[in-house]
Amino acid sequence: MNAAIPAAPGRLDDIVAMPAHALSDAIRQRRVSCREVMTAYLGHIDAVNPKLNALVARREPPELLREADERDAQLAAGQWLGWLHGMPQAPKDLTAVRGMVTSMGSLVFKDQVTAHDSILVERMRAAGAIFIGRTNVPEFGLGSHTYNQVYGTTVNPYDASKSAGGSSGGAAAALAARMLPVADGSDFGGSLRNPAAFCNVYGMRPSAGRVPYGPSNEVFLKQLSYEGPMGRTPRDVARMLSVMAGPDARVPLSLGDDPTVFAQSLEADLRGRRIGWLGDWDGYLAMEPGILDLCVQALADLGSAGCQVDDYRVPFDGERLWRIWLAHRHLMVGGQFHALVNDPRTRKLVKPALIWEVEGLDGMTARQVYQATEERSAWYQAVLGIFKEVDYLAVPSAQVFPFDAQLDWPREIAGRAMDTYHRWMETVTPWTLAGCPVISVPVGFGAAGLPMGMQLIGPPRGDLAVLQLAHAHEQVRDWVQARPPQGLWG
């Protein structure tokens, strides 16, 4: 039984209902003012956000309206800053925003006001975005369930008793509830993909290096966690990626390709393109009943768009991949937060998952770290071989439907025990390790009325091709428009 969500008064405002690309065009052509946009969004947020707790650390309306007026004055003077001109944004509470609190969902940093912008935020600010607050995250982004001791739990727009996923759960819930036109997120272990699936929106983890991550002290090691776009249409995701992507000298492994390619049409002839369907990896991945069926129907939709879909078996052992994942996860998370866990004053404030990651790194030798990188390289070479046989891969975005928001994480799937706080998300980890572009596309709703998504995976640096495939699927089956969470606004 779905938990009842009280409806917001009135119908959905026309401005709030617009897809981001249409809203951007309307602002640029001065068919709507930035003040009108901000007023509409703030009213909608006031009505809806208390039910979901997706947006946190909100700024005061008078400040935001003044900024909207400034954007209108710029347009009147013939100055258009970019695709996000005058559009409300709420950067994920893991990325630095100048003058705003970046808590990372942690009591340790709950009052931390950052003095600089991350590269991602620099680019959104330069493109004209107005930052209205932050989107909620799990503590330090660990786990795909958005709850913390600073702001509390973000719940699912389709059922307030369920999780919105994470770590970009606040972003996904805000998008689904039409509280943001488009959003940013980040993804290490599925944090753009899993919440998109749980909230019936799109979330894309770009190719390694596509969106420069930083500035950071880990420029040569930070190769697993990347920022990326979320939206209600593939076109919006692509346009947001055009803002985010492009080289930066502070990030030497960033890709040098021209990001404006993502602002072009996504129409493409996909007839004959080969999609390899991985399903549950021949039973290796535990799956809640109903998920595979929804994905198979989505693949049939792609078949009707001209794609050739076949079952595919990955020539790499799943448990071997999981060991590679654990080693890299311990290395990156444990290394970053080692000092917090080993300081008695802060150790008592952090979640058990963080302590587990740090202790996992403490138990590794340098030789084991090196071997893990060798193994990851072997997996990358295997992936290159796979994409000589198929053009795309497809696999579910999650192994469970949105679960009880009171849980820390699912302890079992279909009777199979999960042995870590992130084992239930294993379906996303191979593509993180390979640095492939991946987008989660909505594929419908299970028997309980809860959303699900499917990952569409392309070869490294094949971001545009992945977006084109997602667009082709949307043209056949647009679940975002077909099933909005209308209980939120009547």
GROMACS .gro file of C-alpha atoms in nm:
model
  490
    1MET     CA    1   0.000   0.000   0.000
    2ASN     CA    2   0.149   0.335  -0.103
    3ALA     CA    3   0.174   0.600   0.167
    4ALA     CA    4  -0.065   0.886   0.095
    5ILE     CA    5   0.103   1.213  -0.003
    6PRO     CA    6  -0.118   1.520   0.053
    7ALA     CA    7  -0.171   1.711  -0.268
    8ALA     CA    8  -0.042   2.063  -0.310
    9PRO     CA    9  -0.318   2.317  -0.373
   10GLY     CA   10  -0.399   2.388  -0.736
   11ARG     CA   11  -0.257   2.244  -1.055
   12LEU     CA   12   0.102   2.235  -1.169
   13ASP     CA   13   0.217   2.579  -1.284
   14ASP     CA   14   0.287   2.598  -1.659
   15ILE     CA   15   0.639   2.734  -1.600
   16VAL     CA   16   0.724   2.459  -1.354
   17ALA     CA   17   0.586   2.196  -1.590
   18MET     CA   18   0.818   2.294  -1.877
   19PRO     CA   19   1.111   2.069  -1.965
   20ALA     CA   20   1.438   2.250  -1.905
   21HIS     CA   21   1.521   2.304  -2.273
   22ALA     CA   22   1.182   2.468  -2.332
   23LEU     CA   23   1.220   2.684  -2.022
   24SER     CA   24   1.566   2.796  -2.130
   25ASP     CA   25   1.432   2.894  -2.473
   26ALA     CA   26   1.138   3.080  -2.318
   27ILE     CA   27   1.372   3.280  -2.094
   28ARG     CA   28   1.614   3.364  -2.373
   29GLN     CA   29   1.331   3.478  -2.600
   30ARG     CA   30   1.185   3.679  -2.310
   31ARG     CA   31   0.852   3.500  -2.330
   32VAL     CA   32   0.881   3.456  -1.953
   33SER     CA   33   1.088   3.666  -1.716
   34CYS     CA   34   1.344   3.526  -1.476
   35ARG     CA   35   1.140   3.679  -1.192
   36GLU     CA   36   0.830   3.492  -1.309
   37VAL     CA   37   1.032   3.170  -1.325
   38MET     CA   38   1.175   3.216  -0.977
   39THR     CA   39   0.836   3.310  -0.832
   40ALA     CA   40   0.671   3.003  -0.984
   41TYR     CA   41   0.942   2.768  -0.862
   42LEU     CA   42   0.958   2.909  -0.509
   43GLY     CA   43   0.581   2.876  -0.470
   44HIS     CA   44   0.588   2.518  -0.595
   45ILE     CA   45   0.883   2.429  -0.373
   46ASP     CA   46   0.709   2.573  -0.067
   47ALA     CA   47   0.410   2.347  -0.136
   48VAL     CA   48   0.596   2.027  -0.226
   49ASN     CA   49   0.936   2.016  -0.058
   50PRO     CA   50   0.802   1.967   0.299
   51LYS     CA   51   0.660   1.634   0.181
   52LEU     CA   52   0.991   1.512   0.034
   53ASN     CA   53   1.280   1.697   0.202
   54ALA     CA   54   1.475   1.702  -0.124
   55LEU     CA   55   1.599   2.063  -0.113
   56VAL     CA   56   1.796   2.179   0.191
   57ALA     CA   57   1.992   2.486   0.300
   58ARG     CA   58   1.754   2.706   0.103
   59ARG     CA   59   1.833   3.071   0.046
   60GLU     CA   60   1.591   3.351   0.128
   61PRO     CA   61   1.336   3.443  -0.144
   62PRO     CA   62   1.414   3.818  -0.150
   63GLU     CA   63   1.779   3.744  -0.236
   64LEU     CA   64   1.675   3.502  -0.510
   65LEU     CA   65   1.425   3.746  -0.660
   66ARG     CA   66   1.691   4.017  -0.668
   67GLU     CA   67   1.920   3.783  -0.860
   68ALA     CA   68   1.634   3.699  -1.096
   69ASP     CA   69   1.584   4.072  -1.158
   70GLU     CA   70   1.955   4.103  -1.237
   71ARG     CA   71   1.924   3.823  -1.494
   72ASP     CA   72   1.625   4.002  -1.649
   73ALA     CA   73   1.822   4.326  -1.669
   74GLN     CA   74   2.104   4.141  -1.844
   75LEU     CA   75   1.862   4.004  -2.103
   76ALA     CA   76   1.713   4.349  -2.156
   77ALA     CA   77   2.066   4.472  -2.228
   78GLY     CA   78   2.121   4.192  -2.480
   79GLN     CA   79   2.338   3.982  -2.250
   80TRP     CA   80   2.252   3.610  -2.232
   81LEU     CA   81   2.492   3.418  -2.008
   82GLY     CA   82   2.415   3.069  -2.130
   83TRP     CA   83   2.175   2.777  -2.123
   84LEU     CA   84   2.103   2.809  -1.748
   85HIS     CA   85   2.037   3.185  -1.761
   86GLY     CA   86   1.788   3.266  -1.484
   87MET     CA   87   1.710   2.901  -1.409
   88PRO     CA   88   1.693   2.790  -1.045
   89GLN     CA   89   1.952   2.531  -0.948
   90ALA     CA   90   2.042   2.352  -0.624
   91PRO     CA   91   2.389   2.196  -0.641
   92LYS     CA   92   2.433   1.863  -0.470
   93ASP     CA   93   2.550   1.901  -0.110
   94LEU     CA   94   2.882   1.733  -0.187
   95THR     CA   95   3.011   1.993  -0.433
   96ALA     CA   96   3.156   2.325  -0.320
   97VAL     CA   97   2.949   2.640  -0.372
   98ARG     CA   98   3.100   2.975  -0.279
   99GLY     CA   99   2.924   3.136   0.016
  100MET     CA  100   2.699   2.837   0.091
  101VAL     CA  101   2.721   2.556   0.343
  102THR     CA  102   2.866   2.233   0.205
  103SER     CA  103   2.777   1.989   0.484
  104MET     CA  104   2.815   1.661   0.291
  105GLY     CA  105   2.534   1.547   0.519
  106SER     CA  106   2.779   1.529   0.809
  107LEU     CA  107   2.761   1.674   1.157
  108VAL     CA  108   3.135   1.735   1.123
  109PHE     CA  109   3.075   1.988   0.843
  110LYS     CA  110   2.721   2.107   0.914
  111ASP     CA  111   2.837   2.470   0.952
  112GLN     CA  112   3.109   2.466   0.685
  113VAL     CA  113   3.069   2.764   0.450
  114THR     CA  114   3.287   2.712   0.145
  115ALA     CA  115   3.493   2.998   0.005
  116HIS     CA  116   3.518   2.868  -0.353
  117ASP     CA  117   3.317   2.703  -0.628
  118SER     CA  118   3.388   2.359  -0.763
  119ILE     CA  119   3.459   2.350  -1.138
  120LEU     CA  120   3.108   2.221  -1.197
  121VAL     CA  121   2.954   2.509  -1.003
  122GLU     CA  122   3.183   2.763  -1.172
  123ARG     CA  123   3.043   2.648  -1.505
  124MET     CA  124   2.679   2.651  -1.393
  125ARG     CA  125   2.724   2.997  -1.242
  126ALA     CA  126   2.889   3.125  -1.561
  127ALA     CA  127   2.596   2.986  -1.763
  128GLY     CA  128   2.352   3.198  -1.561
  129ALA     CA  129   2.215   2.960  -1.296
  130ILE     CA  130   2.069   3.099  -0.975
  131PHE     CA  131   2.150   2.880  -0.675
  132ILE     CA  132   1.846   2.845  -0.451
  133GLY     CA  133   1.986   2.588  -0.204
  134ARG     CA  134   2.131   2.240  -0.204
  135THR     CA  135   1.999   1.892  -0.285
  136ASN     CA  136   2.015   1.647   0.003
  137VAL     CA  137   2.264   1.358   0.017
  138PRO     CA  138   2.355   1.060   0.235
  139GLU     CA  139   2.638   1.133   0.478
  140PHE     CA  140   2.953   1.176   0.265
  141GLY     CA  141   2.754   1.035  -0.027
  142LEU     CA  142   2.793   0.679   0.105
  143GLY     CA  143   2.518   0.440   0.007
  144SER     CA  144   2.223   0.484  -0.223
  145HIS     CA  145   1.972   0.606   0.035
  146THR     CA  146   1.954   0.978   0.113
  147TYR     CA  147   1.943   1.029   0.487
  148ASN     CA  148   2.173   1.207   0.732
  149GLN     CA  149   2.183   1.360   1.079
  150VAL     CA  150   2.196   1.717   0.951
  151TYR     CA  151   1.888   1.742   0.729
  152GLY     CA  152   1.709   1.410   0.770
  153THR     CA  153   1.569   1.174   0.506
  154THR     CA  154   1.464   1.247   0.149
  155VAL     CA  155   1.165   1.034   0.051
  156ASN     CA  156   1.035   0.911  -0.281
  157PRO     CA  157   0.794   1.131  -0.481
  158TYR     CA  158   0.589   0.824  -0.573
  159ASP     CA  159   0.558   0.688  -0.218
  160ALA     CA  160   0.661   0.887   0.087
  161SER     CA  161   0.738   0.570   0.281
  162LYS     CA  162   1.012   0.471   0.034
  163SER     CA  163   1.369   0.578  -0.040
  164ALA     CA  164   1.452   0.820  -0.320
  165GLY     CA  165   1.787   0.646  -0.367
  166GLY     CA  166   2.119   0.825  -0.351
  167SER     CA  167   2.357   0.971  -0.325
  168SER     CA  168   2.192   1.215  -0.568
  169GLY     CA  169   1.858   1.133  -0.408
  170GLY     CA  170   1.769   1.492  -0.332
  171ALA     CA  171   1.839   1.587  -0.692
  172ALA     CA  172   1.633   1.301  -0.837
  173ALA     CA  173   1.337   1.362  -0.605
  174ALA     CA  174   1.343   1.738  -0.673
  175LEU     CA  175   1.347   1.674  -1.048
  176ALA     CA  176   1.063   1.424  -1.036
  177ALA     CA  177   0.858   1.662  -0.822
  178ARG     CA  178   0.924   1.949  -1.067
  179MET     CA  179   1.110   2.153  -0.802
  180LEU     CA  180   1.410   2.188  -1.034
  181PRO     CA  181   1.412   2.204  -1.415
  182VAL     CA  182   1.741   2.012  -1.437
  183ALA     CA  183   1.999   1.901  -1.182
  184ASP     CA  184   2.358   1.807  -1.117
  185GLY     CA  185   2.474   1.498  -0.932
  186SER     CA  186   2.778   1.280  -0.883
  187ASP     CA  187   2.836   0.910  -0.917
  188PHE     CA  188   3.088   0.667  -0.768
  189GLY     CA  189   2.871   0.363  -0.705
  190GLY     CA  190   2.561   0.449  -0.907
  191SER     CA  191   2.472   0.777  -0.740
  192LEU     CA  192   2.339   0.931  -1.062
  193ARG     CA  193   2.182   0.609  -1.188
  194ASN     CA  194   2.011   0.447  -0.891
  195PRO     CA  195   1.815   0.755  -0.772
  196ALA     CA  196   1.714   0.830  -1.131
  197ALA     CA  197   1.566   0.480  -1.150
  198PHE     CA  198   1.392   0.519  -0.814
  199CYS     CA  199   1.237   0.856  -0.911
  200ASN     CA  200   1.144   0.804  -1.280
  201VAL     CA  201   1.397   1.052  -1.426
  202TYR     CA  202   1.720   1.032  -1.626
  203GLY     CA  203   2.065   1.029  -1.466
  204MET     CA  204   2.390   1.010  -1.661
  205ARG     CA  205   2.737   0.916  -1.545
  206PRO     CA  206   2.959   1.055  -1.824
  207SER     CA  207   3.280   0.899  -1.952
  208ALA     CA  208   3.582   0.925  -1.726
  209GLY     CA  209   3.724   1.276  -1.768
  210ARG     CA  210   3.422   1.420  -1.950
  211VAL     CA  211   3.327   1.649  -1.660
  212PRO     CA  212   3.636   1.775  -1.472
  213TYR     CA  213   3.608   1.693  -1.103
  214GLY     CA  214   3.767   1.942  -0.868
  215PRO     CA  215   3.967   2.143  -0.810
  216SER     CA  216   4.107   1.857  -0.604
  217ASN     CA  217   4.424   1.740  -0.437
  218GLU     CA  218   4.365   1.399  -0.596
  219VAL     CA  219   4.393   1.496  -0.962
  220PHE     CA  220   4.559   1.171  -1.068
  221LEU     CA  221   4.369   0.936  -0.840
  222LYS     CA  222   4.015   1.076  -0.865
  223GLN     CA  223   3.911   0.847  -1.149
  224LEU     CA  224   3.606   0.675  -1.005
  225SER     CA  225   3.375   0.949  -0.877
  226TYR     CA  226   3.247   1.186  -1.144
  227GLU     CA  227   2.983   1.455  -1.164
  228GLY     CA  228   2.712   1.450  -1.425
  229PRO     CA  229   2.366   1.570  -1.531
  230MET     CA  230   2.014   1.464  -1.440
  231GLY     CA  231   1.694   1.564  -1.616
  232ARG     CA  232   1.342   1.472  -1.718
  233THR     CA  233   1.436   1.431  -2.085
  234PRO     CA  234   1.752   1.307  -2.260
  235ARG     CA  235   1.766   1.643  -2.435
  236ASP     CA  236   1.783   1.821  -2.099
  237VAL     CA  237   2.054   1.582  -1.981
  238ALA     CA  238   2.254   1.651  -2.297
  239ARG     CA  239   2.216   2.028  -2.267
  240MET     CA  240   2.326   2.016  -1.904
  241LEU     CA  241   2.624   1.806  -2.006
  242SER     CA  242   2.719   2.073  -2.260
  243VAL     CA  243   2.749   2.314  -1.966
  244MET     CA  244   2.941   2.073  -1.743
  245ALA     CA  245   3.182   1.915  -1.992
  246GLY     CA  246   3.508   2.038  -2.143
  247PRO     CA  247   3.875   2.044  -2.041
  248ASP     CA  248   4.020   2.224  -1.742
  249ALA     CA  249   4.393   2.269  -1.684
  250ARG     CA  250   4.349   2.196  -1.313
  251VAL     CA  251   4.233   1.844  -1.401
  252PRO     CA  252   4.500   1.693  -1.626
  253LEU     CA  253   4.294   1.383  -1.712
  254SER     CA  254   3.994   1.584  -1.834
  255LEU     CA  255   3.889   1.523  -2.194
  256GLY     CA  256   3.956   1.793  -2.449
  257ASP     CA  257   3.654   1.734  -2.675
  258ASP     CA  258   3.426   2.027  -2.764
  259PRO     CA  259   3.123   2.007  -2.529
  260THR     CA  260   2.894   2.196  -2.767
  261VAL     CA  261   2.828   1.867  -2.949
  262PHE     CA  262   2.589   1.783  -2.664
  263ALA     CA  263   2.378   2.091  -2.740
  264GLN     CA  264   2.296   1.961  -3.087
  265SER     CA  265   2.012   1.735  -3.196
  266LEU     CA  266   2.000   1.383  -3.054
  267GLU     CA  267   1.822   1.245  -3.358
  268ALA     CA  268   2.017   0.954  -3.507
  269ASP     CA  269   1.957   0.653  -3.727
  270LEU     CA  270   1.997   0.361  -3.488
  271ARG     CA  271   1.875   0.090  -3.722
  272GLY     CA  272   2.092  -0.217  -3.686
  273ARG     CA  273   2.271  -0.098  -3.373
  274ARG     CA  274   2.347  -0.397  -3.150
  275ILE     CA  275   2.247  -0.396  -2.783
  276GLY     CA  276   2.379  -0.667  -2.553
  277TRP     CA  277   2.134  -0.745  -2.271
  278LEU     CA  278   2.308  -0.855  -1.951
  279GLY     CA  279   2.003  -0.910  -1.732
  280ASP     CA  280   2.113  -1.056  -1.398
  281TRP     CA  281   2.451  -1.177  -1.531
  282ASP     CA  282   2.333  -1.537  -1.558
  283GLY     CA  283   2.198  -1.533  -1.205
  284TYR     CA  284   2.506  -1.376  -1.046
  285LEU     CA  285   2.315  -1.061  -0.948
  286ALA     CA  286   2.021  -1.098  -0.712
  287MET     CA  287   1.715  -0.919  -0.854
  288GLU     CA  288   1.384  -0.833  -0.698
  289PRO     CA  289   1.101  -0.988  -0.903
  290GLY     CA  290   0.959  -0.762  -1.172
  291ILE     CA  291   1.271  -0.562  -1.252
  292LEU     CA  292   1.394  -0.777  -1.538
  293ASP     CA  293   1.047  -0.785  -1.693
  294LEU     CA  294   1.032  -0.404  -1.709
  295CYS     CA  295   1.374  -0.388  -1.869
  296VAL     CA  296   1.286  -0.654  -2.127
  297GLN     CA  297   0.982  -0.447  -2.229
  298ALA     CA  298   1.204  -0.139  -2.262
  299LEU     CA  299   1.439  -0.336  -2.483
  300ALA     CA  300   1.143  -0.432  -2.701
  301ASP     CA  301   1.073  -0.060  -2.735
  302LEU     CA  302   1.430  -0.010  -2.855
  303GLY     CA  303   1.381  -0.300  -3.093
  304SER     CA  304   1.087  -0.113  -3.244
  305ALA     CA  305   1.325   0.181  -3.297
  306GLY     CA  306   1.540  -0.045  -3.515
  307CYS     CA  307   1.796  -0.174  -3.267
  308GLN     CA  308   1.897  -0.539  -3.255
  309VAL     CA  309   1.880  -0.675  -2.900
  310ASP     CA  310   2.047  -1.002  -2.798
  311ASP     CA  311   2.138  -1.169  -2.471
  312TYR     CA  312   2.504  -1.117  -2.391
  313ARG     CA  313   2.742  -1.283  -2.149
  314VAL     CA  314   3.029  -1.073  -2.017
  315PRO     CA  315   3.362  -1.260  -2.038
  316PHE     CA  316   3.469  -1.158  -1.687
  317ASP     CA  317   3.388  -1.315  -1.351
  318GLY     CA  318   3.146  -1.115  -1.135
  319GLU     CA  319   3.316  -1.191  -0.805
  320ARG     CA  320   3.649  -1.087  -0.952
  321LEU     CA  321   3.495  -0.754  -1.047
  322TRP     CA  322   3.354  -0.713  -0.698
  323ARG     CA  323   3.697  -0.762  -0.541
  324ILE     CA  324   3.838  -0.498  -0.777
  325TRP     CA  325   3.556  -0.266  -0.674
  326LEU     CA  326   3.610  -0.315  -0.300
  327ALA     CA  327   3.982  -0.242  -0.327
  328HIS     CA  328   3.927   0.080  -0.522
  329ARG     CA  329   3.641   0.187  -0.297
  330HIS     CA  330   3.854   0.137   0.014
  331LEU     CA  331   4.140   0.326  -0.150
  332MET     CA  332   3.939   0.629  -0.255
  333VAL     CA  333   3.694   0.663   0.033
  334GLY     CA  334   3.930   0.542   0.303
  335GLY     CA  335   4.210   0.767   0.185
  336GLN     CA  336   3.991   1.076   0.167
  337PHE     CA  337   3.835   1.038   0.512
  338HIS     CA  338   4.111   0.859   0.702
  339ALA     CA  339   4.177   1.154   0.933
  340LEU     CA  340   3.809   1.186   1.035
  341VAL     CA  341   3.782   0.823   1.138
  342ASN     CA  342   4.111   0.818   1.326
  343ASP     CA  343   4.035   1.132   1.526
  344PRO     CA  344   3.828   1.030   1.833
  345ARG     CA  345   3.646   1.364   1.827
  346THR     CA  346   3.505   1.310   1.478
  347ARG     CA  347   3.493   0.929   1.464
  348LYS     CA  348   3.190   0.929   1.694
  349LEU     CA  349   3.005   1.160   1.452
  350VAL     CA  350   3.040   0.956   1.130
  351LYS     CA  351   2.837   0.665   0.998
  352PRO     CA  352   2.957   0.302   1.029
  353ALA     CA  353   2.999   0.268   0.652
  354LEU     CA  354   3.273   0.530   0.653
  355ILE     CA  355   3.459   0.359   0.938
  356TRP     CA  356   3.432   0.029   0.747
  357GLU     CA  357   3.584   0.183   0.434
  358VAL     CA  358   3.875   0.339   0.625
  359GLU     CA  359   3.946   0.017   0.812
  360GLY     CA  360   3.933  -0.168   0.481
  361LEU     CA  361   4.210   0.055   0.346
  362ASP     CA  362   4.411   0.012   0.667
  363GLY     CA  363   4.405  -0.363   0.606
  364MET     CA  364   4.547  -0.337   0.253
  365THR     CA  365   4.912  -0.347   0.149
  366ALA     CA  366   5.066  -0.134  -0.123
  367ARG     CA  367   5.108  -0.448  -0.330
  368GLN     CA  368   4.735  -0.522  -0.301
  369VAL     CA  369   4.651  -0.171  -0.416
  370TYR     CA  370   4.878  -0.212  -0.717
  371GLN     CA  371   4.727  -0.550  -0.800
  372ALA     CA  372   4.380  -0.394  -0.789
  373THR     CA  373   4.485  -0.137  -1.049
  374GLU     CA  374   4.625  -0.417  -1.267
  375GLU     CA  375   4.294  -0.600  -1.237
  376ARG     CA  376   4.100  -0.288  -1.324
  377SER     CA  377   4.314  -0.247  -1.635
  378ALA     CA  378   4.234  -0.607  -1.732
  379TRP     CA  379   3.864  -0.531  -1.698
  380TYR     CA  380   3.902  -0.220  -1.914
  381GLN     CA  381   4.064  -0.423  -2.189
  382ALA     CA  382   3.782  -0.675  -2.165
  383VAL     CA  383   3.529  -0.393  -2.204
  384LEU     CA  384   3.703  -0.269  -2.517
  385GLY     CA  385   3.667  -0.620  -2.655
  386ILE     CA  386   3.298  -0.630  -2.567
  387PHE     CA  387   3.234  -0.314  -2.768
  388LYS     CA  388   3.382  -0.475  -3.075
  389GLU     CA  389   3.090  -0.721  -3.059
  390VAL     CA  390   2.807  -0.485  -2.959
  391ASP     CA  391   2.739  -0.113  -2.982
  392TYR     CA  392   2.572  -0.082  -2.642
  393LEU     CA  393   2.509  -0.285  -2.328
  394ALA     CA  394   2.195  -0.280  -2.115
  395VAL     CA  395   2.144  -0.388  -1.755
  396PRO     CA  396   1.902  -0.283  -1.476
  397SER     CA  397   1.988   0.037  -1.289
  398ALA     CA  398   1.899  -0.120  -0.955
  399GLN     CA  399   1.846  -0.465  -0.809
  400VAL     CA  400   1.555  -0.362  -0.586
  401PHE     CA  401   1.258  -0.132  -0.622
  402PRO     CA  402   1.253   0.171  -0.388
  403PHE     CA  403   1.268   0.027  -0.037
  404ASP     CA  404   1.148   0.131   0.310
  405ALA     CA  405   1.293   0.473   0.392
  406GLN     CA  406   1.342   0.365   0.755
  407LEU     CA  407   1.607   0.112   0.653
  408ASP     CA  408   1.977   0.194   0.633
  409TRP     CA  409   2.008  -0.033   0.329
  410PRO     CA  410   1.852  -0.355   0.196
  411ARG     CA  411   1.995  -0.655   0.381
  412GLU     CA  412   1.866  -0.912   0.132
  413ILE     CA  413   1.734  -0.936  -0.222
  414ALA     CA  414   1.506  -1.222  -0.324
  415GLY     CA  415   1.625  -1.421  -0.023
  416ARG     CA  416   1.994  -1.359  -0.089
  417ALA     CA  417   2.187  -1.181   0.190
  418MET     CA  418   2.380  -0.863   0.107
  419ASP     CA  419   2.717  -0.858   0.285
  420THR     CA  420   2.804  -0.486   0.261
  421TYR     CA  421   2.617  -0.157   0.267
  422HIS     CA  422   2.657  -0.130  -0.111
  423ARG     CA  423   2.645  -0.492  -0.232
  424TRP     CA  424   2.279  -0.444  -0.327
  425MET     CA  425   2.397  -0.187  -0.585
  426GLU     CA  426   2.646  -0.420  -0.756
  427THR     CA  427   2.477  -0.382  -1.095
  428VAL     CA  428   2.631  -0.035  -1.138
  429THR     CA  429   2.989  -0.094  -1.027
  430PRO     CA  430   3.143  -0.258  -1.338
  431TRP     CA  431   3.074   0.052  -1.546
  432THR     CA  432   3.225   0.282  -1.286
  433LEU     CA  433   3.543   0.075  -1.299
  434ALA     CA  434   3.548   0.084  -1.680
  435GLY     CA  435   3.489   0.460  -1.708
  436CYS     CA  436   3.207   0.404  -1.957
  437PRO     CA  437   2.931   0.657  -2.025
  438VAL     CA  438   2.605   0.527  -1.875
  439ILE     CA  439   2.257   0.671  -1.860
  440SER     CA  440   1.969   0.539  -1.653
  441VAL     CA  441   1.643   0.559  -1.848
  442PRO     CA  442   1.298   0.510  -1.695
  443VAL     CA  443   1.141   0.176  -1.788
  444GLY     CA  444   0.810   0.184  -1.602
  445PHE     CA  445   0.657   0.081  -1.273
  446GLY     CA  446   0.636  -0.242  -1.077
  447ALA     CA  447   0.332  -0.406  -0.924
  448ALA     CA  448   0.343  -0.171  -0.624
  449GLY     CA  449   0.349   0.138  -0.845
  450LEU     CA  450   0.718   0.211  -0.786
  451PRO     CA  451   0.956   0.323  -1.063
  452MET     CA  452   1.253   0.142  -1.214
  453GLY     CA  453   1.525   0.226  -1.464
  454MET     CA  454   1.771   0.056  -1.697
  455GLN     CA  455   2.134   0.144  -1.764
  456LEU     CA  456   2.230   0.203  -2.127
  457ILE     CA  457   2.608   0.173  -2.152
  458GLY     CA  458   2.835   0.284  -2.434
  459PRO     CA  459   3.206   0.244  -2.504
  460PRO     CA  460   3.447   0.484  -2.330
  461ARG     CA  461   3.396   0.838  -2.466
  462GLY     CA  462   3.078   0.734  -2.647
  463ASP     CA  463   2.865   0.982  -2.449
  464LEU     CA  464   2.678   1.125  -2.746
  465ALA     CA  465   2.584   0.779  -2.875
  466VAL     CA  466   2.444   0.688  -2.532
  467LEU     CA  467   2.234   1.004  -2.526
  468GLN     CA  468   2.107   0.931  -2.876
  469LEU     CA  469   1.995   0.584  -2.767
  470ALA     CA  470   1.818   0.725  -2.461
  471HIS     CA  471   1.645   0.981  -2.684
  472ALA     CA  472   1.532   0.707  -2.922
  473HIS     CA  473   1.380   0.517  -2.630
  474GLU     CA  474   1.202   0.829  -2.505
  475GLN     CA  475   1.043   0.876  -2.848
  476VAL     CA  476   0.888   0.531  -2.819
  477ARG     CA  477   0.803   0.533  -2.447
  478ASP     CA  478   0.811   0.852  -2.237
  479TRP     CA  479   0.754   0.737  -1.881
  480VAL     CA  480   0.837   1.077  -1.729
  481GLN     CA  481   0.544   1.246  -1.899
  482ALA     CA  482   0.317   0.943  -1.878
  483ARG     CA  483   0.352   0.892  -1.500
  484PRO     CA  484   0.435   1.209  -1.306
  485PRO     CA  485   0.395   1.192  -0.926
  486GLN     CA  486   0.068   1.382  -0.945
  487GLY     CA  487  -0.027   1.311  -0.586
  488LEU     CA  488   0.214   1.586  -0.489
  489TRP     CA  489   0.022   1.869  -0.651
  490GLY     CA  490  -0.332   1.746  -0.714
   0.00000   0.00000   0.00000
